[in-house]
């Protein structure tokens, strides 16, 4: 049996401001840092010890990982930063307030943009300064690999190669792994691992900064999964994420 830990980053400044974030590189709030520390405490108490860590190239996930590993006194753990674990690109919605967008376009439309499998928000214009073409962290990528918007299906299409080429072989080699990533890049991975349908994925939300343990069989199929920590607080946090896209 293998075990892997997934974690969404702690609260970011744009989670607090309730703005669509995507590939915008915002930092953690103080609460987000505290969530990452608490995650480290829980993981330490549960006896976790890691050989390898994965994260995205966005600082909210990177700092969450550093803070969690620091709390565990495991900052020596090698870290692989992989752009394919980035948050789903939110296109032209990036920067807009979610509740205001729902007031303007309706809760249903915002739910489609946030959670549907295959409807992307409108793309950024290629000439938009928010496009990532000139960002040095993506310098090794072909232009067509750099999104201007994504639906979850697009995110699955880039996250799965990271799982298949890099993460899954490391698990099979016996590495104890933690992945610090984002709400929608983790939804993409969980959809694949748990075989969740395109319709049912709409109802899956991931709370900030809570370690999610997956136990996997020899074929890397999930045996069970569970969040560490206070289960009622986790349920409340899940409902809060779902409600962020409502006008009231
Ligand atoms: O804004 C974002 O990039 C994501 C994650 O914070 O939000 P949502 O939960 O609306 O997909």
PDB file of C-alpha atoms and ligand atoms in Angstrom:
ATOM      1  CA  UNK A   1       0.000   0.000   0.000  1.00  0.00           C
ATOM      2  CA  UNK A   2       1.239   3.467  -0.914  1.00  0.00           C
ATOM      3  CA  UNK A   3       0.326   6.790   0.708  1.00  0.00           C
ATOM      4  CA  UNK A   4       0.468  10.263  -0.795  1.00  0.00           C
ATOM      5  CA  UNK A   5      -0.525  13.617   0.695  1.00  0.00           C
ATOM      6  CA  UNK A   6      -2.238  16.322  -1.350  1.00  0.00           C
ATOM      7  CA  UNK A   7      -2.664  19.819  -0.056  1.00  0.00           C
ATOM      8  CA  UNK A   8      -4.212  22.952  -1.461  1.00  0.00           C
ATOM      9  CA  UNK A   9      -2.244  26.085  -0.512  1.00  0.00           C
ATOM     10  CA  UNK A  10      -3.315  28.132   2.533  1.00  0.00           C
ATOM     11  CA  UNK A  11      -5.537  31.183   2.169  1.00  0.00           C
ATOM     12  CA  UNK A  12      -4.141  33.626  -0.409  1.00  0.00           C
ATOM     13  CA  UNK A  13      -4.663  37.395  -0.577  1.00  0.00           C
ATOM     14  CA  UNK A  14      -7.031  36.849  -3.497  1.00  0.00           C
ATOM     15  CA  UNK A  15      -8.918  34.061  -1.704  1.00  0.00           C
ATOM     16  CA  UNK A  16      -9.493  36.632   1.014  1.00  0.00           C
ATOM     17  CA  UNK A  17     -10.564  39.259  -1.527  1.00  0.00           C
ATOM     18  CA  UNK A  18     -12.705  36.575  -3.278  1.00  0.00           C
ATOM     19  CA  UNK A  19     -11.070  37.179  -6.656  1.00  0.00           C
ATOM     20  CA  UNK A  20     -10.558  34.676  -9.482  1.00  0.00           C
ATOM     21  CA  UNK A  21      -6.831  33.933  -9.316  1.00  0.00           C
ATOM     22  CA  UNK A  22      -5.665  31.233 -11.746  1.00  0.00           C
ATOM     23  CA  UNK A  23      -2.084  31.902 -12.875  1.00  0.00           C
ATOM     24  CA  UNK A  24      -1.755  35.258 -11.051  1.00  0.00           C
ATOM     25  CA  UNK A  25       1.084  34.825  -8.554  1.00  0.00           C
ATOM     26  CA  UNK A  26      -0.429  36.151  -5.300  1.00  0.00           C
ATOM     27  CA  UNK A  27       1.003  35.355  -1.876  1.00  0.00           C
ATOM     28  CA  UNK A  28      -0.491  33.837   1.289  1.00  0.00           C
ATOM     29  CA  UNK A  29      -2.266  35.874   3.957  1.00  0.00           C
ATOM     30  CA  UNK A  30      -1.186  35.507   7.601  1.00  0.00           C
ATOM     31  CA  UNK A  31      -4.091  33.100   8.018  1.00  0.00           C
ATOM     32  CA  UNK A  32      -2.780  31.126   5.023  1.00  0.00           C
ATOM     33  CA  UNK A  33       0.657  30.837   6.638  1.00  0.00           C
ATOM     34  CA  UNK A  34      -0.987  29.713   9.904  1.00  0.00           C
ATOM     35  CA  UNK A  35      -2.969  27.067   7.979  1.00  0.00           C
ATOM     36  CA  UNK A  36       0.251  25.741   6.442  1.00  0.00           C
ATOM     37  CA  UNK A  37       1.878  25.577   9.910  1.00  0.00           C
ATOM     38  CA  UNK A  38      -1.138  23.740  11.314  1.00  0.00           C
ATOM     39  CA  UNK A  39      -0.948  21.292   8.387  1.00  0.00           C
ATOM     40  CA  UNK A  40       2.702  20.660   9.260  1.00  0.00           C
ATOM     41  CA  UNK A  41       1.750  19.980  12.892  1.00  0.00           C
ATOM     42  CA  UNK A  42      -0.960  17.530  11.865  1.00  0.00           C
ATOM     43  CA  UNK A  43       1.352  15.708   9.473  1.00  0.00           C
ATOM     44  CA  UNK A  44       4.077  15.505  12.105  1.00  0.00           C
ATOM     45  CA  UNK A  45       1.656  14.191  14.744  1.00  0.00           C
ATOM     46  CA  UNK A  46       0.420  11.600  12.244  1.00  0.00           C
ATOM     47  CA  UNK A  47       4.024  10.440  11.746  1.00  0.00           C
ATOM     48  CA  UNK A  48       4.513  11.521   8.136  1.00  0.00           C
ATOM     49  CA  UNK A  49       8.037  11.810   6.829  1.00  0.00           C
ATOM     50  CA  UNK A  50       8.601  12.790   3.199  1.00  0.00           C
ATOM     51  CA  UNK A  51      11.311  11.906   0.647  1.00  0.00           C
ATOM     52  CA  UNK A  52      10.088  14.158  -2.135  1.00  0.00           C
ATOM     53  CA  UNK A  53       7.757  17.129  -2.563  1.00  0.00           C
ATOM     54  CA  UNK A  54       5.995  18.524  -5.615  1.00  0.00           C
ATOM     55  CA  UNK A  55       4.552  21.960  -6.059  1.00  0.00           C
ATOM     56  CA  UNK A  56       3.644  24.417  -8.786  1.00  0.00           C
ATOM     57  CA  UNK A  57       5.579  27.513  -9.892  1.00  0.00           C
ATOM     58  CA  UNK A  58       3.180  29.801  -7.976  1.00  0.00           C
ATOM     59  CA  UNK A  59       4.275  31.236  -4.644  1.00  0.00           C
ATOM     60  CA  UNK A  60       1.083  30.500  -2.691  1.00  0.00           C
ATOM     61  CA  UNK A  61       1.648  26.766  -3.170  1.00  0.00           C
ATOM     62  CA  UNK A  62       5.438  27.014  -2.817  1.00  0.00           C
ATOM     63  CA  UNK A  63       5.265  28.987   0.440  1.00  0.00           C
ATOM     64  CA  UNK A  64       2.617  26.608   1.793  1.00  0.00           C
ATOM     65  CA  UNK A  65       4.962  23.700   1.106  1.00  0.00           C
ATOM     66  CA  UNK A  66       7.989  25.451   2.665  1.00  0.00           C
ATOM     67  CA  UNK A  67       5.995  26.416   5.756  1.00  0.00           C
ATOM     68  CA  UNK A  68       4.549  22.929   6.200  1.00  0.00           C
ATOM     69  CA  UNK A  69       7.954  21.278   5.793  1.00  0.00           C
ATOM     70  CA  UNK A  70       9.498  23.861   8.144  1.00  0.00           C
ATOM     71  CA  UNK A  71       6.937  23.010  10.821  1.00  0.00           C
ATOM     72  CA  UNK A  72       7.817  19.334  10.348  1.00  0.00           C
ATOM     73  CA  UNK A  73      11.557  20.135  10.501  1.00  0.00           C
ATOM     74  CA  UNK A  74      11.855  18.546   7.039  1.00  0.00           C
ATOM     75  CA  UNK A  75      13.035  21.487   4.937  1.00  0.00           C
ATOM     76  CA  UNK A  76      15.746  19.268   3.468  1.00  0.00           C
ATOM     77  CA  UNK A  77      13.157  17.342   1.414  1.00  0.00           C
ATOM     78  CA  UNK A  78      13.875  17.808  -2.327  1.00  0.00           C
ATOM     79  CA  UNK A  79      11.226  19.904  -4.095  1.00  0.00           C
ATOM     80  CA  UNK A  80      10.173  19.584  -7.720  1.00  0.00           C
ATOM     81  CA  UNK A  81       8.446  22.702  -9.044  1.00  0.00           C
ATOM     82  CA  UNK A  82       6.270  21.736 -11.973  1.00  0.00           C
ATOM     83  CA  UNK A  83       4.210  24.303 -13.910  1.00  0.00           C
ATOM     84  CA  UNK A  84       1.774  21.498 -14.776  1.00  0.00           C
ATOM     85  CA  UNK A  85       0.575  21.602 -11.143  1.00  0.00           C
ATOM     86  CA  UNK A  86      -0.346  25.298 -11.475  1.00  0.00           C
ATOM     87  CA  UNK A  87      -3.892  26.428 -10.763  1.00  0.00           C
ATOM     88  CA  UNK A  88      -6.315  26.218 -13.682  1.00  0.00           C
ATOM     89  CA  UNK A  89      -5.888  29.339 -15.827  1.00  0.00           C
ATOM     90  CA  UNK A  90      -8.995  31.466 -15.284  1.00  0.00           C
ATOM     91  CA  UNK A  91      -8.738  33.467 -18.529  1.00  0.00           C
ATOM     92  CA  UNK A  92     -10.407  36.872 -18.608  1.00  0.00           C
ATOM     93  CA  UNK A  93     -11.995  36.234 -15.185  1.00  0.00           C
ATOM     94  CA  UNK A  94      -8.607  36.530 -13.458  1.00  0.00           C
ATOM     95  CA  UNK A  95      -8.716  39.459 -11.031  1.00  0.00           C
ATOM     96  CA  UNK A  96     -12.521  39.801 -10.943  1.00  0.00           C
ATOM     97  CA  UNK A  97     -14.468  39.436  -7.699  1.00  0.00           C
ATOM     98  CA  UNK A  98     -16.432  36.146  -7.723  1.00  0.00           C
ATOM     99  CA  UNK A  99     -19.555  37.431  -5.934  1.00  0.00           C
ATOM    100  CA  UNK A 100     -19.690  40.583  -8.129  1.00  0.00           C
ATOM    101  CA  UNK A 101     -19.295  38.417 -11.221  1.00  0.00           C
ATOM    102  CA  UNK A 102     -22.190  36.252  -9.980  1.00  0.00           C
ATOM    103  CA  UNK A 103     -24.312  39.357  -9.376  1.00  0.00           C
ATOM    104  CA  UNK A 104     -23.593  40.428 -12.970  1.00  0.00           C
ATOM    105  CA  UNK A 105     -23.856  37.097 -14.846  1.00  0.00           C
ATOM    106  CA  UNK A 106     -25.862  34.938 -12.373  1.00  0.00           C
ATOM    107  CA  UNK A 107     -24.858  32.228  -9.914  1.00  0.00           C
ATOM    108  CA  UNK A 108     -25.504  29.472 -12.493  1.00  0.00           C
ATOM    109  CA  UNK A 109     -23.121  30.960 -15.052  1.00  0.00           C
ATOM    110  CA  UNK A 110     -20.416  31.444 -12.444  1.00  0.00           C
ATOM    111  CA  UNK A 111     -20.876  27.834 -11.288  1.00  0.00           C
ATOM    112  CA  UNK A 112     -20.359  26.727 -14.908  1.00  0.00           C
ATOM    113  CA  UNK A 113     -17.177  28.819 -15.186  1.00  0.00           C
ATOM    114  CA  UNK A 114     -15.882  27.635 -11.806  1.00  0.00           C
ATOM    115  CA  UNK A 115     -16.783  23.983 -11.765  1.00  0.00           C
ATOM    116  CA  UNK A 116     -17.983  22.590 -15.109  1.00  0.00           C
ATOM    117  CA  UNK A 117     -15.648  20.124 -16.790  1.00  0.00           C
ATOM    118  CA  UNK A 118     -15.462  21.516 -20.277  1.00  0.00           C
ATOM    119  CA  UNK A 119     -16.619  25.156 -20.427  1.00  0.00           C
ATOM    120  CA  UNK A 120     -13.683  27.571 -20.209  1.00  0.00           C
ATOM    121  CA  UNK A 121     -14.102  31.262 -19.312  1.00  0.00           C
ATOM    122  CA  UNK A 122     -13.350  33.731 -22.106  1.00  0.00           C
ATOM    123  CA  UNK A 123      -9.622  33.773 -22.894  1.00  0.00           C
ATOM    124  CA  UNK A 124      -7.194  36.618 -22.296  1.00  0.00           C
ATOM    125  CA  UNK A 125      -6.177  38.379 -25.494  1.00  0.00           C
ATOM    126  CA  UNK A 126      -2.694  37.180 -26.530  1.00  0.00           C
ATOM    127  CA  UNK A 127      -1.545  40.819 -26.282  1.00  0.00           C
ATOM    128  CA  UNK A 128      -2.929  41.177 -22.736  1.00  0.00           C
ATOM    129  CA  UNK A 129      -0.105  42.058 -20.316  1.00  0.00           C
ATOM    130  CA  UNK A 130      -1.529  39.368 -18.002  1.00  0.00           C
ATOM    131  CA  UNK A 131      -0.666  36.656 -20.566  1.00  0.00           C
ATOM    132  CA  UNK A 132       2.312  34.559 -19.401  1.00  0.00           C
ATOM    133  CA  UNK A 133       4.283  34.385 -22.684  1.00  0.00           C
ATOM    134  CA  UNK A 134       7.138  36.567 -21.414  1.00  0.00           C
ATOM    135  CA  UNK A 135       7.244  35.230 -17.874  1.00  0.00           C
ATOM    136  CA  UNK A 136      10.712  33.668 -17.351  1.00  0.00           C
ATOM    137  CA  UNK A 137       9.286  30.771 -15.334  1.00  0.00           C
ATOM    138  CA  UNK A 138       7.604  29.494 -18.520  1.00  0.00           C
ATOM    139  CA  UNK A 139      10.594  30.171 -20.783  1.00  0.00           C
ATOM    140  CA  UNK A 140      11.092  26.458 -21.520  1.00  0.00           C
ATOM    141  CA  UNK A 141       7.567  25.991 -22.854  1.00  0.00           C
ATOM    142  CA  UNK A 142       6.280  26.187 -26.397  1.00  0.00           C
ATOM    143  CA  UNK A 143       3.902  29.098 -26.909  1.00  0.00           C
ATOM    144  CA  UNK A 144       0.946  26.764 -27.435  1.00  0.00           C
ATOM    145  CA  UNK A 145       1.560  25.138 -24.033  1.00  0.00           C
ATOM    146  CA  UNK A 146       0.929  28.471 -22.275  1.00  0.00           C
ATOM    147  CA  UNK A 147      -2.824  28.878 -21.765  1.00  0.00           C
ATOM    148  CA  UNK A 148      -4.936  32.004 -22.176  1.00  0.00           C
ATOM    149  CA  UNK A 149      -7.834  30.224 -20.440  1.00  0.00           C
ATOM    150  CA  UNK A 150      -8.604  26.671 -19.353  1.00  0.00           C
ATOM    151  CA  UNK A 151     -11.553  24.504 -18.418  1.00  0.00           C
ATOM    152  CA  UNK A 152     -10.940  21.633 -16.005  1.00  0.00           C
ATOM    153  CA  UNK A 153     -10.585  19.267 -18.968  1.00  0.00           C
ATOM    154  CA  UNK A 154      -7.613  21.339 -20.181  1.00  0.00           C
ATOM    155  CA  UNK A 155      -6.113  21.256 -16.694  1.00  0.00           C
ATOM    156  CA  UNK A 156      -6.512  17.460 -16.557  1.00  0.00           C
ATOM    157  CA  UNK A 157      -4.685  17.271 -19.893  1.00  0.00           C
ATOM    158  CA  UNK A 158      -1.573  18.916 -18.422  1.00  0.00           C
ATOM    159  CA  UNK A 159      -1.742  17.556 -14.843  1.00  0.00           C
ATOM    160  CA  UNK A 160      -2.007  13.909 -15.893  1.00  0.00           C
ATOM    161  CA  UNK A 161       1.321  13.845 -17.758  1.00  0.00           C
ATOM    162  CA  UNK A 162       2.961  15.196 -14.568  1.00  0.00           C
ATOM    163  CA  UNK A 163       1.325  12.330 -12.645  1.00  0.00           C
ATOM    164  CA  UNK A 164       2.193   9.667 -15.207  1.00  0.00           C
ATOM    165  CA  UNK A 165       5.749  10.756 -16.100  1.00  0.00           C
ATOM    166  CA  UNK A 166       6.994  11.921 -12.749  1.00  0.00           C
ATOM    167  CA  UNK A 167       4.809  11.455  -9.670  1.00  0.00           C
ATOM    168  CA  UNK A 168       3.496   7.911 -10.230  1.00  0.00           C
ATOM    169  CA  UNK A 169       6.970   6.455 -10.981  1.00  0.00           C
ATOM    170  CA  UNK A 170       8.302   8.121  -7.806  1.00  0.00           C
ATOM    171  CA  UNK A 171       5.475   6.593  -5.730  1.00  0.00           C
ATOM    172  CA  UNK A 172       6.191   3.180  -7.240  1.00  0.00           C
ATOM    173  CA  UNK A 173       9.864   3.644  -6.369  1.00  0.00           C
ATOM    174  CA  UNK A 174       8.765   3.905  -2.731  1.00  0.00           C
ATOM    175  CA  UNK A 175       9.085   7.671  -2.219  1.00  0.00           C
ATOM    176  CA  UNK A 176       6.886   9.274   0.433  1.00  0.00           C
ATOM    177  CA  UNK A 177       5.425  12.270  -1.385  1.00  0.00           C
ATOM    178  CA  UNK A 178       3.586  15.484  -0.546  1.00  0.00           C
ATOM    179  CA  UNK A 179       2.049  17.637  -3.290  1.00  0.00           C
ATOM    180  CA  UNK A 180       1.254  21.269  -2.505  1.00  0.00           C
ATOM    181  CA  UNK A 181      -0.914  22.620  -5.292  1.00  0.00           C
ATOM    182  CA  UNK A 182      -4.207  24.357  -6.044  1.00  0.00           C
ATOM    183  CA  UNK A 183      -7.959  23.816  -5.814  1.00  0.00           C
ATOM    184  CA  UNK A 184      -8.461  22.991  -9.476  1.00  0.00           C
ATOM    185  CA  UNK A 185      -5.174  21.240 -10.278  1.00  0.00           C
ATOM    186  CA  UNK A 186      -5.983  18.932  -7.337  1.00  0.00           C
ATOM    187  CA  UNK A 187      -9.583  18.517  -8.543  1.00  0.00           C
ATOM    188  CA  UNK A 188      -8.084  17.401 -11.875  1.00  0.00           C
ATOM    189  CA  UNK A 189      -5.893  14.779 -10.180  1.00  0.00           C
ATOM    190  CA  UNK A 190      -8.648  13.566  -7.850  1.00  0.00           C
ATOM    191  CA  UNK A 191     -11.086  13.289 -10.762  1.00  0.00           C
ATOM    192  CA  UNK A 192      -8.637  10.955 -12.447  1.00  0.00           C
ATOM    193  CA  UNK A 193      -7.680   8.930  -9.357  1.00  0.00           C
ATOM    194  CA  UNK A 194     -11.248   8.450  -8.068  1.00  0.00           C
ATOM    195  CA  UNK A 195     -12.805   8.090 -11.535  1.00  0.00           C
ATOM    196  CA  UNK A 196     -15.267  10.940 -10.879  1.00  0.00           C
ATOM    197  CA  UNK A 197     -17.653  11.642 -13.757  1.00  0.00           C
ATOM    198  CA  UNK A 198     -17.700  14.941 -15.671  1.00  0.00           C
ATOM    199  CA  UNK A 199     -21.045  15.741 -14.007  1.00  0.00           C
ATOM    200  CA  UNK A 200     -20.105  14.817 -10.449  1.00  0.00           C
ATOM    201  CA  UNK A 201     -16.851  16.792 -10.476  1.00  0.00           C
ATOM    202  CA  UNK A 202     -18.975  19.977 -10.306  1.00  0.00           C
ATOM    203  CA  UNK A 203     -19.691  19.168  -6.631  1.00  0.00           C
ATOM    204  CA  UNK A 204     -16.055  18.606  -5.558  1.00  0.00           C
ATOM    205  CA  UNK A 205     -14.361  21.435  -3.651  1.00  0.00           C
ATOM    206  CA  UNK A 206     -11.025  21.460  -1.837  1.00  0.00           C
ATOM    207  CA  UNK A 207     -10.403  23.549   1.310  1.00  0.00           C
ATOM    208  CA  UNK A 208      -7.272  25.651   1.854  1.00  0.00           C
ATOM    209  CA  UNK A 209      -4.341  24.182   3.763  1.00  0.00           C
ATOM    210  CA  UNK A 210      -5.792  20.816   4.850  1.00  0.00           C
ATOM    211  CA  UNK A 211      -3.685  17.683   4.299  1.00  0.00           C
ATOM    212  CA  UNK A 212      -5.609  15.129   2.239  1.00  0.00           C
ATOM    213  CA  UNK A 213      -4.198  11.600   2.521  1.00  0.00           C
ATOM    214  CA  UNK A 214      -4.704   9.040  -0.247  1.00  0.00           C
ATOM    215  CA  UNK A 215      -3.932   5.384   0.343  1.00  0.00           C
ATOM    216  CA  UNK A 216      -3.264   3.636  -2.972  1.00  0.00           C
ATOM    217  CA  UNK A 217      -3.017  -0.028  -3.950  1.00  0.00           C
ATOM    218  CA  UNK A 218      -0.226  -1.577  -6.018  1.00  0.00           C
ATOM    219  CA  UNK A 219      -1.862  -0.230  -9.227  1.00  0.00           C
ATOM    220  CA  UNK A 220      -2.104   3.243  -7.624  1.00  0.00           C
ATOM    221  CA  UNK A 221      -5.880   2.951  -7.351  1.00  0.00           C
ATOM    222  CA  UNK A 222      -7.313   4.654  -4.252  1.00  0.00           C
ATOM    223  CA  UNK A 223      -8.199   2.385  -1.328  1.00  0.00           C
ATOM    224  CA  UNK A 224      -9.348   5.274   0.837  1.00  0.00           C
ATOM    225  CA  UNK A 225      -8.815   8.997   1.289  1.00  0.00           C
ATOM    226  CA  UNK A 226      -9.304  11.319   4.247  1.00  0.00           C
ATOM    227  CA  UNK A 227      -8.467  14.787   5.508  1.00  0.00           C
ATOM    228  CA  UNK A 228      -6.365  15.057   8.652  1.00  0.00           C
ATOM    229  CA  UNK A 229      -7.669  17.413  11.326  1.00  0.00           C
ATOM    230  CA  UNK A 230     -11.003  18.675  12.611  1.00  0.00           C
ATOM    231  CA  UNK A 231     -13.622  17.100  10.331  1.00  0.00           C
ATOM    232  CA  UNK A 232     -16.418  19.586  11.084  1.00  0.00           C
ATOM    233  CA  UNK A 233     -14.080  22.537  10.367  1.00  0.00           C
ATOM    234  CA  UNK A 234     -13.149  20.854   7.063  1.00  0.00           C
ATOM    235  CA  UNK A 235     -16.810  20.407   6.101  1.00  0.00           C
ATOM    236  CA  UNK A 236     -17.448  24.090   6.897  1.00  0.00           C
ATOM    237  CA  UNK A 237     -14.403  25.111   4.811  1.00  0.00           C
ATOM    238  CA  UNK A 238     -15.635  22.999   1.857  1.00  0.00           C
ATOM    239  CA  UNK A 239     -19.053  24.663   1.981  1.00  0.00           C
ATOM    240  CA  UNK A 240     -17.400  28.094   2.175  1.00  0.00           C
ATOM    241  CA  UNK A 241     -15.402  27.387  -1.015  1.00  0.00           C
ATOM    242  CA  UNK A 242     -18.608  26.317  -2.800  1.00  0.00           C
ATOM    243  CA  UNK A 243     -20.329  29.539  -1.698  1.00  0.00           C
ATOM    244  CA  UNK A 244     -17.589  31.881  -2.938  1.00  0.00           C
ATOM    245  CA  UNK A 245     -19.194  31.944  -6.380  1.00  0.00           C
ATOM    246  CA  UNK A 246     -22.620  33.054  -5.187  1.00  0.00           C
ATOM    247  CA  UNK A 247     -23.876  36.601  -5.425  1.00  0.00           C
ATOM    248  CA  UNK A 248     -25.121  36.566  -1.804  1.00  0.00           C
TER     249      UNK A 248
HETATM  250  O1  LIG B   1      -9.559  31.614  -8.139  1.00  0.00           O
HETATM  251  C1  LIG B   1      -8.985  30.527  -8.342  1.00  0.00           C
HETATM  252  O2  LIG B   1      -7.980  30.400  -9.035  1.00  0.00           O
HETATM  253  C2  LIG B   1      -9.600  29.264  -7.741  1.00  0.00           C
HETATM  254  C3  LIG B   1      -8.898  28.796  -6.516  1.00  0.00           C
HETATM  255  O3  LIG B   1      -8.779  29.757  -5.526  1.00  0.00           O
HETATM  256  O4  LIG B   1     -10.912  29.565  -7.398  1.00  0.00           O
HETATM  257  P1  LIG B   1     -12.201  28.657  -7.585  1.00  0.00           P
HETATM  258  O5  LIG B   1     -12.408  27.958  -6.265  1.00  0.00           O
HETATM  259  O6  LIG B   1     -13.271  29.693  -7.837  1.00  0.00           O
HETATM  260  O7  LIG B   1     -11.999  27.744  -8.732  1.00  0.00           O
END
